[in-house]
Amino acid sequence: MEAISEAAMSSDRSSSRRGGGGGLSNSEAGLREGAYSAIGAQMQMSSRGPAAATAAAAAAAAAAAAAVSAGGAGRGGSVVGVSGEDLASTTNGASSSSADLPGSAVPKLVPYLSRSRRHLPASSESPELRLDELRALFNKANGDPLRIRGIGAGAWGSVFIALLVDMYGHLQDKIDIRIWRRPGRALDKEFSERLFSIINSREDVLRRLLRRCAYLKYVEARLGDRVLYAEEILRDGFCVNMVDTPLCPLRVVTNLQEAVWDADIVVNGVPSTETRAVFKDIGSIWRERSLPPAVIISLAKGVEAALEPFPHILTPTLIIHQATGVPMENLLYLGGPNIAAEIYSREYANARLCGSEKWRKPLSRFIRQPHFAVWDNSDLVTHEVMGGLKNVYAIGAGIVAELTRESATCKSVYFAHSTSEMIYITQLLTEEPESLTGPLLADTYVTLLKGRNAWYGQQLASGVLTPSMGDSVKGKGMIQGVSAVAAFHDLLSHESLRVPHPETDQKVPPIELCPILKTLYMILHSREVGVEEILDVLRDKHDPRDRIALAHTCGIPRILMGFPELLQNVQ
């Protein structure tokens, strides 16, 4: 294999010299030549043992850095702040005791931690002890790893799995962590060039790819000689929806049955709009297995509105329950506040894991990290509803921020009215909702301040995007607030639901007391008004507290969540 690879590289070098590499400029040819030299040297030396491989990695890093700097000079591809000397000196510190990569004598990287992350104190409880506690709950014997599978590779889904790999990946005899994503998504040359620039601006990432013999394909993609695929780059730690924040390398599975067949814990990272379809397939797979039901942690934030036989809302955990038959006791929801890239960069964050006590307490301890506090809570309903609502109102927050040029006063007025609508809606949906305080309020705040839904609102207000372009945006993924607007609007405008209007005392649909939600629907779905209409809502003369007080006395039966045991009591 080594001889074949060298022959292939030599052949390609020759073609580059003869004909400019198929139209390559001198800088491009230099880039390829340097990359081949670096990788070829590493391949040749790796067979001579770990010490030689480590020395080769140093030489390879230096050669690659020089090649990239020289080759990219003509097209803006220089390495930012990285020199061959820096790379060589730091690579000499590589451990020669690491386990070898499959099919290679190149030392394997320990779980990747970026130098840019903050240095935080170690947890007082070792990862192995926490893992052993969880393994005991699953009755795991020695030699039988705990199998965790992420489903969906969006930003938060990928980061969540990467956090677990960083924490527990070295305990490979006790845990097996993988992530599933659909195969075949090709990445265009523009994306490949951007990714190549990011790789070359991060010396830790560049060094890691060289050690994994994975750098060359990014060179070829940048030159337009190769097409990269989403699942391919995810294995190297790059998520297409968050490419600016490289992750640790992940074990990627593209066959859904292979991913979930023997899974103990499944992490739902697909958008709420895709949850039903994906878990319907998973349910079909699981009907053939004899293992106990898996435990499912849902990260999805969104809802469906069901209007028959009466209006009720369906959250992701309820959708999964319907699609798979997994008991509600085994379904949990992890809510923020969380901005995926910031959490992986070790910014301090917290979250709540909601569900049954049997699983939420041990799993919250298992997920917890020094920079990521995870509390547990029994109120699954309120947290999931709020998880969907915050995305709705984040779109409006982005519109207001853009139209008012980030006016703090206008944004605070919007925050007051939007949170009162969220509390009002939640009061209609559940018997004893938790107050909008602590993490719930923090999650709402950070989502209105920053995130893809707020970004989407800003793009609408600036005219860069329009509602007709849909809710799937390149580089951002699914804007889940768009479908949630329609779901909550359809539910709260149903003819069977009536509440007293505070001024006329006439019975009106609840949507009439949610002017922001109603306006967002007219902007995004019926398209009756423009984005500027949202500013008129800020002039609402009613005290937001009145809306909340009204929800306590509206008289609507609190059965809108659609729980099976409640549905049986419907007249």
Coordinates of C-alpha atoms in Angstrom, one line a residue:
M1 CA 0.0 0.0 0.0
E2 CA 2.9 2.4 0.9
A3 CA 4.5 1.8 -2.5
I4 CA 1.2 2.2 -4.3
S5 CA 0.5 5.5 -2.5
E6 CA 4.0 6.8 -3.3
A7 CA 3.6 5.8 -6.9
A8 CA 0.3 7.6 -7.1
M9 CA 1.8 10.7 -5.6
S10 CA 4.8 10.6 -7.9
S11 CA 2.6 10.3 -10.9
D12 CA 0.5 13.3 -9.8
R13 CA 3.7 15.3 -9.2
S14 CA 4.9 14.5 -12.7
S15 CA 1.6 15.6 -14.3
S16 CA 1.7 18.8 -12.3
R17 CA 5.2 19.6 -13.5
R18 CA 4.4 18.7 -17.2
G19 CA 1.2 20.4 -17.6
G20 CA 0.8 22.7 -14.7
G21 CA -1.3 20.0 -12.9
G22 CA -4.3 20.3 -15.2
G23 CA -4.3 24.1 -15.2
L24 CA -2.9 24.6 -11.8
S25 CA -1.1 27.8 -11.0
N26 CA 2.4 27.7 -9.7
S27 CA 1.1 28.4 -6.2
E28 CA -1.5 25.6 -6.4
A29 CA 1.1 23.2 -7.8
G30 CA 3.5 24.2 -4.9
L31 CA 0.7 23.6 -2.4
R32 CA 0.1 20.1 -3.7
E33 CA 3.8 19.3 -4.0
G34 CA 4.4 20.3 -0.4
A35 CA 1.4 18.4 0.9
Y36 CA 2.5 15.2 -1.0
S37 CA 6.0 15.6 0.4
A38 CA 4.8 16.0 3.9
I39 CA 2.4 13.1 3.8
G40 CA 4.7 10.8 1.9
A41 CA 7.5 11.4 4.4
Q42 CA 5.1 10.5 7.2
M43 CA 4.0 7.3 5.5
Q44 CA 7.5 6.2 4.9
M45 CA 8.7 6.7 8.4
S46 CA 5.6 5.4 10.2
S47 CA 6.6 1.8 9.4
R48 CA 9.9 2.2 11.4
G49 CA 8.2 2.5 14.7
P50 CA 6.6 5.0 17.0
A51 CA 9.7 7.1 17.5
A52 CA 10.3 7.5 13.8
A53 CA 6.6 8.2 13.2
T54 CA 6.7 11.0 15.7
A55 CA 9.8 12.5 14.1
A56 CA 8.2 12.1 10.7
A57 CA 5.1 13.9 12.0
A58 CA 7.3 16.9 13.0
A59 CA 8.9 17.0 9.6
A60 CA 5.5 16.5 7.9
A61 CA 4.0 19.4 9.8
A62 CA 6.9 21.7 9.0
A63 CA 6.8 20.8 5.3
A64 CA 3.0 21.1 5.1
A65 CA 3.0 24.5 6.8
A66 CA 5.7 25.8 4.4
A67 CA 3.8 24.3 1.5
V68 CA 0.5 25.8 2.5
S69 CA 2.1 29.2 3.1
A70 CA 3.8 29.2 -0.2
G71 CA 1.0 27.6 -2.2
G72 CA -1.8 29.7 -0.7
A73 CA 0.0 33.0 -1.2
G74 CA -1.4 33.5 -4.6
R75 CA -5.0 32.8 -3.5
G76 CA -5.2 34.0 0.1
G77 CA -4.7 30.6 1.6
S78 CA -1.8 31.3 3.9
V79 CA -1.6 29.8 7.4
V80 CA -2.6 32.4 10.0
G81 CA 0.0 32.5 12.8
V82 CA 1.5 29.1 12.1
S83 CA 5.0 28.4 11.0
G84 CA 6.8 25.3 10.1
E85 CA 9.1 25.8 13.0
D86 CA 6.1 26.1 15.4
L87 CA 4.5 22.9 14.0
A88 CA 7.7 21.0 14.1
S89 CA 8.5 21.9 17.7
T90 CA 5.1 21.1 19.0
T91 CA 4.8 17.9 17.1
N92 CA 8.0 16.7 18.7
G93 CA 6.0 16.5 21.9
A94 CA 3.6 13.9 20.5
S95 CA 3.2 10.8 22.6
S96 CA 4.7 7.7 21.2
S97 CA 2.7 5.5 23.5
S98 CA -0.7 6.2 22.0
A99 CA -2.6 3.4 20.3
D100 CA -2.1 3.1 16.6
L101 CA -4.7 4.0 14.1
P102 CA -6.2 1.1 12.3
G103 CA -4.0 0.1 9.4
S104 CA -1.3 2.6 10.2
A105 CA 1.6 3.0 12.6
V106 CA 1.0 6.7 13.0
P107 CA 0.3 7.5 16.7
K108 CA -3.4 8.1 17.4
L109 CA -4.5 11.4 19.0
V110 CA -5.9 11.4 22.5
P111 CA -9.4 13.0 22.6
Y112 CA -8.9 16.4 21.0
L113 CA -9.1 19.5 23.2
S114 CA -8.5 22.9 21.5
R115 CA -5.9 25.1 23.1
S116 CA -8.3 27.9 22.7
R117 CA -10.5 26.5 25.4
R118 CA -10.4 27.6 28.9
H119 CA -8.4 25.7 31.5
L120 CA -11.0 24.5 34.0
P121 CA -10.6 22.4 37.2
A122 CA -11.2 18.7 36.9
S123 CA -14.4 17.3 38.2
S124 CA -14.3 15.9 41.8
E125 CA -15.9 12.7 40.4
S126 CA -13.9 10.9 37.8
P127 CA -15.5 10.1 34.4
E128 CA -14.9 6.4 34.9
L129 CA -16.9 6.4 38.2
R130 CA -19.8 8.2 36.6
L131 CA -19.7 5.8 33.6
D132 CA -19.6 2.8 35.9
E133 CA -22.7 4.1 37.7
L134 CA -24.6 4.4 34.5
R135 CA -23.4 1.0 33.2
A136 CA -24.7 -0.6 36.4
L137 CA -28.2 0.8 35.7
F138 CA -28.1 -0.8 32.3
N139 CA -26.8 -4.1 33.8
K140 CA -23.7 -4.0 31.7
A141 CA -21.3 -6.9 32.1
N142 CA -17.5 -6.6 31.6
G143 CA -16.7 -6.5 27.9
D144 CA -20.2 -5.2 26.9
P145 CA -19.8 -1.5 26.2
L146 CA -22.6 1.1 26.9
R147 CA -23.7 2.0 23.4
I148 CA -24.6 5.7 22.9
R149 CA -25.9 6.8 19.5
G150 CA -26.4 10.4 18.3
I151 CA -29.1 10.7 15.6
G152 CA -28.7 13.7 13.5
A153 CA -25.5 15.8 13.0
G154 CA -26.6 19.4 13.2
A155 CA -24.6 21.8 15.3
W156 CA -26.0 20.9 18.8
G157 CA -26.4 17.2 18.0
S158 CA -22.7 17.0 16.9
V159 CA -21.4 19.1 19.8
F160 CA -23.3 17.0 22.4
I161 CA -21.8 13.8 21.1
A162 CA -18.4 15.4 20.8
L163 CA -18.6 16.5 24.5
L164 CA -19.2 12.8 25.5
V165 CA -16.3 11.6 23.3
D166 CA -14.0 14.2 24.9
M167 CA -15.0 13.1 28.3
Y168 CA -15.4 9.3 27.9
G169 CA -13.8 8.4 24.6
H170 CA -10.6 7.0 26.2
L171 CA -12.7 4.3 28.0
Q172 CA -13.3 2.4 24.8
D173 CA -13.7 -1.0 26.6
K174 CA -16.7 0.4 28.6
I175 CA -18.4 2.8 26.2
D176 CA -19.1 3.0 22.4
I177 CA -20.2 6.4 21.1
R178 CA -21.2 7.0 17.5
I179 CA -23.3 9.5 15.5
W180 CA -25.6 8.8 12.6
R181 CA -26.2 11.2 9.7
R182 CA -27.6 10.7 6.2
P183 CA -25.0 9.9 3.6
G184 CA -24.3 11.6 0.3
R185 CA -24.5 15.3 1.0
A186 CA -21.8 16.8 -1.3
L187 CA -20.1 20.0 -0.4
D188 CA -19.4 22.6 -3.1
K189 CA -16.0 24.1 -3.9
E190 CA -16.8 27.3 -2.1
F191 CA -17.4 25.4 1.1
S192 CA -14.3 23.4 0.6
E193 CA -12.2 26.5 0.2
R194 CA -13.6 28.0 3.4
L195 CA -13.0 24.8 5.3
F196 CA -9.4 24.6 4.0
S197 CA -8.8 28.2 5.2
I198 CA -10.1 27.3 8.7
I199 CA -7.9 24.2 8.8
N200 CA -4.8 26.3 7.9
S201 CA -5.6 28.9 10.5
R202 CA -5.7 26.4 13.4
E203 CA -2.3 24.7 14.0
D204 CA -3.9 22.1 16.3
V205 CA -6.4 21.1 13.6
L206 CA -3.7 21.0 10.9
R207 CA -1.4 18.9 13.1
R208 CA -4.3 16.5 13.9
L209 CA -5.2 16.0 10.2
L210 CA -1.5 15.3 9.4
R211 CA -1.3 12.7 12.0
R212 CA -4.4 11.0 10.8
C213 CA -3.1 11.2 7.2
A214 CA -6.3 13.1 6.4
Y215 CA -4.9 16.5 5.2
L216 CA -4.4 15.7 1.5
K217 CA -8.1 15.3 0.7
Y218 CA -8.7 18.9 1.9
V219 CA -5.9 20.1 -0.4
E220 CA -7.5 18.3 -3.3
A221 CA -10.9 19.7 -2.5
R222 CA -9.6 23.2 -2.3
L223 CA -8.1 22.7 -5.7
G224 CA -11.4 21.4 -7.1
D225 CA -10.0 17.9 -7.7
R226 CA -12.1 16.2 -5.2
V227 CA -15.7 16.4 -3.8
L228 CA -16.0 16.2 0.0
Y229 CA -19.1 14.8 1.7
A230 CA -20.7 15.8 5.0
E231 CA -20.3 12.4 6.6
E232 CA -16.6 12.3 5.5
I233 CA -15.6 15.6 7.1
L234 CA -17.6 14.8 10.3
R235 CA -15.3 11.9 10.9
D236 CA -12.5 14.5 11.0
G237 CA -14.5 16.7 13.4
F238 CA -16.1 19.2 11.0
C239 CA -19.9 19.8 11.2
V240 CA -21.3 21.5 8.1
N241 CA -23.6 23.8 10.2
M242 CA -20.7 24.9 12.4
V243 CA -17.6 24.6 10.4
D244 CA -15.9 27.5 12.2
T245 CA -15.7 25.4 15.4
P246 CA -13.8 22.1 14.8
L247 CA -14.8 19.2 17.0
C248 CA -13.0 16.1 18.0
P249 CA -13.0 13.3 15.4
L250 CA -16.3 11.3 15.6
R251 CA -17.3 7.8 14.6
V252 CA -19.9 8.3 12.0
V253 CA -22.5 5.7 10.9
T254 CA -24.7 6.3 7.8
N255 CA -26.9 3.2 8.1
L256 CA -29.7 3.8 10.5
Q257 CA -30.3 0.2 11.4
E258 CA -26.6 -0.3 12.2
A259 CA -26.7 2.8 14.4
V260 CA -29.7 2.0 16.6
W261 CA -30.1 -1.7 16.5
D262 CA -28.3 -2.4 19.8
A263 CA -28.3 1.2 21.2
D264 CA -28.7 1.7 25.0
I265 CA -29.0 5.5 24.8
V266 CA -30.2 7.4 21.7
V267 CA -29.7 11.2 21.5
N268 CA -32.2 12.8 19.2
G269 CA -30.4 15.6 17.4
V270 CA -32.7 15.9 14.3
P271 CA -34.9 18.9 13.8
S272 CA -38.4 18.6 15.3
T273 CA -39.8 18.7 11.7
E274 CA -37.9 15.5 10.9
T275 CA -38.3 13.7 14.3
R276 CA -41.5 11.8 13.4
A277 CA -40.2 10.4 10.1
V278 CA -36.8 9.4 11.5
F279 CA -38.1 7.8 14.7
K280 CA -40.9 6.0 12.7
D281 CA -38.1 4.2 10.9
I282 CA -36.3 3.6 14.2
G283 CA -39.5 2.2 15.7
S284 CA -39.7 -0.3 12.8
I285 CA -36.2 -1.4 13.4
W286 CA -36.7 -1.8 17.2
R287 CA -39.8 -4.0 16.8
E288 CA -37.5 -6.7 15.6
R289 CA -35.1 -6.6 18.6
S290 CA -35.5 -8.3 22.0
L291 CA -33.5 -5.8 24.0
P292 CA -35.1 -3.6 26.7
P293 CA -36.3 -0.2 25.4
A294 CA -33.6 2.3 24.8
V295 CA -33.4 5.6 26.8
I296 CA -33.8 8.6 24.6
I297 CA -32.6 12.1 25.2
S298 CA -34.2 14.6 22.9
L299 CA -32.4 17.8 22.0
A300 CA -35.0 18.9 19.5
K301 CA -36.9 22.2 20.1
G302 CA -40.1 22.5 18.3
V303 CA -43.7 21.3 18.2
E304 CA -46.5 19.9 16.1
A305 CA -50.1 20.9 16.3
A306 CA -52.7 18.2 16.1
L307 CA -56.3 19.4 15.6
E308 CA -58.2 16.1 15.6
P309 CA -60.1 14.7 17.4
F310 CA -59.6 18.0 19.4
P311 CA -56.7 20.6 19.3
H312 CA -53.6 19.6 21.2
I313 CA -49.8 20.1 20.9
L314 CA -47.2 17.4 20.4
T315 CA -43.7 17.9 21.6
P316 CA -40.7 15.9 20.3
T317 CA -40.8 13.4 23.2
L318 CA -44.5 12.7 22.6
I319 CA -43.8 12.3 18.8
I320 CA -41.0 9.8 19.6
H321 CA -43.3 8.0 22.0
Q322 CA -46.0 7.7 19.3
A323 CA -43.5 6.6 16.6
T324 CA -41.5 4.0 18.6
G325 CA -43.7 2.9 21.5
V326 CA -40.8 3.7 23.9
P327 CA -42.4 4.4 27.3
M328 CA -42.5 8.0 28.5
E329 CA -40.4 7.0 31.5
N330 CA -37.5 6.4 29.1
L331 CA -37.9 9.8 27.3
L332 CA -36.0 12.9 28.4
Y333 CA -35.5 16.4 27.2
L334 CA -32.3 18.4 27.5
G335 CA -33.0 22.2 27.5
G336 CA -30.6 25.1 27.4
P337 CA -29.5 27.8 27.5
N338 CA -26.9 26.5 25.0
I339 CA -25.2 27.9 21.9
A340 CA -23.5 24.9 20.5
A341 CA -20.2 26.5 19.4
E342 CA -19.8 28.4 22.7
I343 CA -20.4 25.3 24.8
Y344 CA -17.7 23.3 22.8
S345 CA -15.4 26.3 23.2
R346 CA -15.7 25.7 27.0
E347 CA -17.8 28.8 27.7
Y348 CA -19.6 28.2 31.0
A349 CA -23.1 27.0 30.4
N350 CA -25.9 25.1 32.1
A351 CA -28.9 23.0 31.1
R352 CA -31.7 21.0 32.5
L353 CA -32.4 17.3 31.9
C354 CA -36.2 16.8 32.3
G355 CA -38.1 13.5 32.7
S356 CA -38.5 10.6 35.0
E357 CA -36.4 10.5 38.2
K358 CA -35.1 7.0 37.4
W359 CA -33.1 8.3 34.4
R360 CA -32.7 12.1 34.7
K361 CA -30.6 12.1 37.9
P362 CA -27.9 9.5 36.8
L363 CA -27.9 10.9 33.3
S364 CA -27.5 14.5 34.4
R365 CA -24.5 13.4 36.5
F366 CA -23.1 11.5 33.5
I367 CA -23.5 14.5 31.1
R368 CA -22.2 17.1 33.5
Q369 CA -18.8 18.6 32.8
P370 CA -16.7 21.2 34.6
H371 CA -17.9 24.0 32.3
F372 CA -21.4 22.5 31.6
A373 CA -23.6 22.3 34.6
V374 CA -26.6 19.9 34.1
W375 CA -29.5 20.0 36.6
D376 CA -32.5 17.7 36.6
N377 CA -36.2 18.6 36.6
S378 CA -39.4 16.6 36.5
D379 CA -41.4 19.1 34.4
L380 CA -40.9 17.7 30.9
V381 CA -44.0 19.5 29.5
T382 CA -43.1 23.1 30.4
H383 CA -39.5 22.8 29.3
E384 CA -40.4 21.3 25.9
V385 CA -43.1 23.8 25.2
M386 CA -40.8 26.7 26.2
G387 CA -38.1 25.1 24.0
G388 CA -40.4 25.4 21.0
L389 CA -41.8 28.9 22.0
K390 CA -38.4 30.5 22.5
N391 CA -37.5 29.8 18.8
V392 CA -40.8 31.4 17.7
Y393 CA -40.1 34.6 19.6
A394 CA -36.4 34.6 18.7
I395 CA -37.3 35.3 15.1
G396 CA -39.2 38.4 16.2
A397 CA -36.3 39.5 18.4
G398 CA -34.0 39.3 15.4
I399 CA -36.4 41.4 13.3
V400 CA -36.7 44.1 16.1
A401 CA -33.0 44.2 16.6
E402 CA -32.3 44.8 12.9
L403 CA -35.1 47.3 12.4
T404 CA -34.2 49.4 15.4
R405 CA -30.5 49.2 14.9
E406 CA -30.0 47.2 18.1
S407 CA -32.0 49.6 20.3
A408 CA -31.7 48.3 23.8
T409 CA -34.9 50.0 24.9
C410 CA -36.9 48.5 22.0
K411 CA -35.5 45.0 22.6
S412 CA -36.4 45.2 26.3
V413 CA -40.0 46.1 25.4
Y414 CA -40.1 43.2 23.0
F415 CA -38.7 40.9 25.7
A416 CA -41.4 41.9 28.2
H417 CA -44.2 41.3 25.7
S418 CA -42.8 38.1 24.2
T419 CA -42.2 36.5 27.6
S420 CA -45.7 37.3 28.8
E421 CA -47.1 35.6 25.7
M422 CA -44.9 32.6 26.3
I423 CA -46.1 32.3 29.9
Y424 CA -49.7 32.8 28.8
I425 CA -49.4 30.0 26.2
T426 CA -47.7 27.6 28.6
Q427 CA -50.5 28.2 31.2
L428 CA -53.0 27.1 28.5
L429 CA -51.1 23.9 27.8
T430 CA -50.3 22.4 31.2
E431 CA -51.8 22.1 34.6
E432 CA -49.0 23.3 36.8
P433 CA -46.4 24.9 34.6
E434 CA -43.1 25.9 36.1
S435 CA -42.4 29.6 36.3
L436 CA -40.4 31.3 33.6
T437 CA -37.4 31.7 35.9
G438 CA -33.8 30.3 36.2
P439 CA -32.7 28.2 33.3
L440 CA -36.0 28.6 31.5
L441 CA -35.7 32.4 31.5
A442 CA -32.0 32.1 30.7
D443 CA -32.7 29.8 27.7
T444 CA -35.3 32.3 26.4
Y445 CA -32.8 35.2 26.9
V446 CA -29.9 33.6 25.1
T447 CA -32.1 32.4 22.2
L448 CA -33.6 35.9 21.7
L449 CA -30.1 37.4 21.9
K450 CA -28.2 35.0 19.7
G451 CA -28.8 31.8 17.7
R452 CA -30.0 30.8 14.3
N453 CA -33.6 31.9 14.8
A454 CA -32.6 35.4 15.9
W455 CA -30.1 35.5 13.0
Y456 CA -32.9 34.4 10.6
G457 CA -35.1 37.3 11.8
Q458 CA -32.2 39.8 11.2
Q459 CA -31.7 38.4 7.7
L460 CA -35.4 38.8 7.0
A461 CA -35.4 42.4 8.3
S462 CA -32.3 43.3 6.2
G463 CA -33.8 41.8 3.1
V464 CA -31.0 39.2 2.7
L465 CA -33.6 36.4 3.1
T466 CA -37.4 36.3 2.4
P467 CA -40.0 34.0 3.8
S468 CA -40.5 32.5 0.4
M469 CA -37.0 31.0 0.5
G470 CA -38.1 28.4 3.1
D471 CA -36.9 27.5 6.5
S472 CA -33.8 25.5 5.6
V473 CA -30.8 27.8 5.2
K474 CA -27.4 26.8 3.8
G475 CA -24.8 26.8 6.5
K476 CA -27.4 27.2 9.3
G477 CA -29.6 24.2 8.8
M478 CA -33.3 24.1 9.8
I479 CA -34.8 27.3 11.3
Q480 CA -37.1 25.5 13.7
G481 CA -38.9 28.6 14.8
V482 CA -40.7 28.9 11.4
S483 CA -42.7 25.7 11.7
A484 CA -43.3 26.3 15.4
V485 CA -44.9 29.6 14.5
A486 CA -47.4 27.8 12.3
A487 CA -48.0 25.0 14.9
F488 CA -48.8 27.3 17.8
H489 CA -50.9 29.6 15.6
D490 CA -53.0 26.8 14.3
L491 CA -53.6 25.5 17.8
L492 CA -54.5 28.8 19.4
S493 CA -56.7 29.9 16.6
H494 CA -58.8 26.7 16.6
E495 CA -62.6 27.4 16.7
S496 CA -63.2 25.2 19.6
L497 CA -61.0 27.3 21.9
R498 CA -62.4 30.5 23.4
V499 CA -61.2 32.8 26.1
P500 CA -62.7 36.1 27.4
H501 CA -61.2 39.2 25.9
P502 CA -60.0 41.6 28.7
E503 CA -61.7 44.7 27.2
T504 CA -65.0 43.4 25.6
D505 CA -65.5 40.2 27.7
Q506 CA -66.4 38.5 24.4
K507 CA -65.1 35.0 23.8
V508 CA -62.2 35.0 21.3
P509 CA -59.6 32.5 20.2
P510 CA -56.5 32.6 22.4
I511 CA -54.4 33.8 19.4
E512 CA -56.1 37.2 19.7
L513 CA -54.3 37.7 23.0
C514 CA -50.9 36.8 21.4
P515 CA -50.3 39.7 19.0
I516 CA -46.6 38.9 18.5
L517 CA -47.3 35.3 17.5
K518 CA -50.2 36.4 15.3
T519 CA -48.0 39.0 13.5
L520 CA -45.1 36.5 13.0
Y521 CA -47.6 34.1 11.4
M522 CA -48.7 36.9 9.0
I523 CA -45.1 37.7 8.1
L524 CA -43.8 34.1 7.7
H525 CA -46.8 32.1 6.5
S526 CA -49.8 34.0 5.2
R527 CA -47.5 36.8 4.2
E528 CA -50.1 39.5 4.6
V529 CA -47.7 42.0 6.2
G530 CA -44.1 43.0 6.1
V531 CA -41.5 42.7 8.8
E532 CA -42.1 46.3 9.9
E533 CA -45.5 45.3 11.3
I534 CA -43.7 43.7 14.3
L535 CA -42.9 47.2 15.6
D536 CA -46.6 48.1 16.0
V537 CA -46.9 45.2 18.4
L538 CA -44.4 46.9 20.8
R539 CA -47.0 49.7 21.2
D540 CA -49.4 47.3 22.9
K541 CA -51.0 49.3 25.7
H542 CA -51.9 46.3 27.9
D543 CA -49.7 45.4 30.8
P544 CA -48.0 42.1 30.1
R545 CA -49.0 40.9 33.6
D546 CA -52.7 41.1 32.6
R547 CA -52.2 38.5 30.0
I548 CA -50.6 36.1 32.5
A549 CA -53.4 36.7 35.0
L550 CA -56.0 36.0 32.4
A551 CA -54.5 32.6 31.6
H552 CA -55.1 31.4 35.1
T553 CA -58.8 32.1 34.8
C554 CA -59.6 31.4 31.2
G555 CA -61.3 28.0 31.9
I556 CA -59.7 26.1 29.0
P557 CA -59.2 22.4 30.1
R558 CA -55.5 21.8 30.5
I559 CA -55.4 18.8 28.2
L560 CA -53.9 20.4 25.2
M561 CA -50.6 18.4 25.5
G562 CA -52.2 15.2 24.2
F563 CA -50.9 12.8 26.8
P564 CA -52.5 9.4 26.2
E565 CA -53.9 9.1 29.8
L566 CA -55.5 12.6 29.4
L567 CA -56.9 11.9 25.9
Q568 CA -59.0 9.0 27.4
N569 CA -60.9 11.5 29.6
V570 CA -62.0 13.8 26.7
Q571 CA -65.8 13.9 26.4

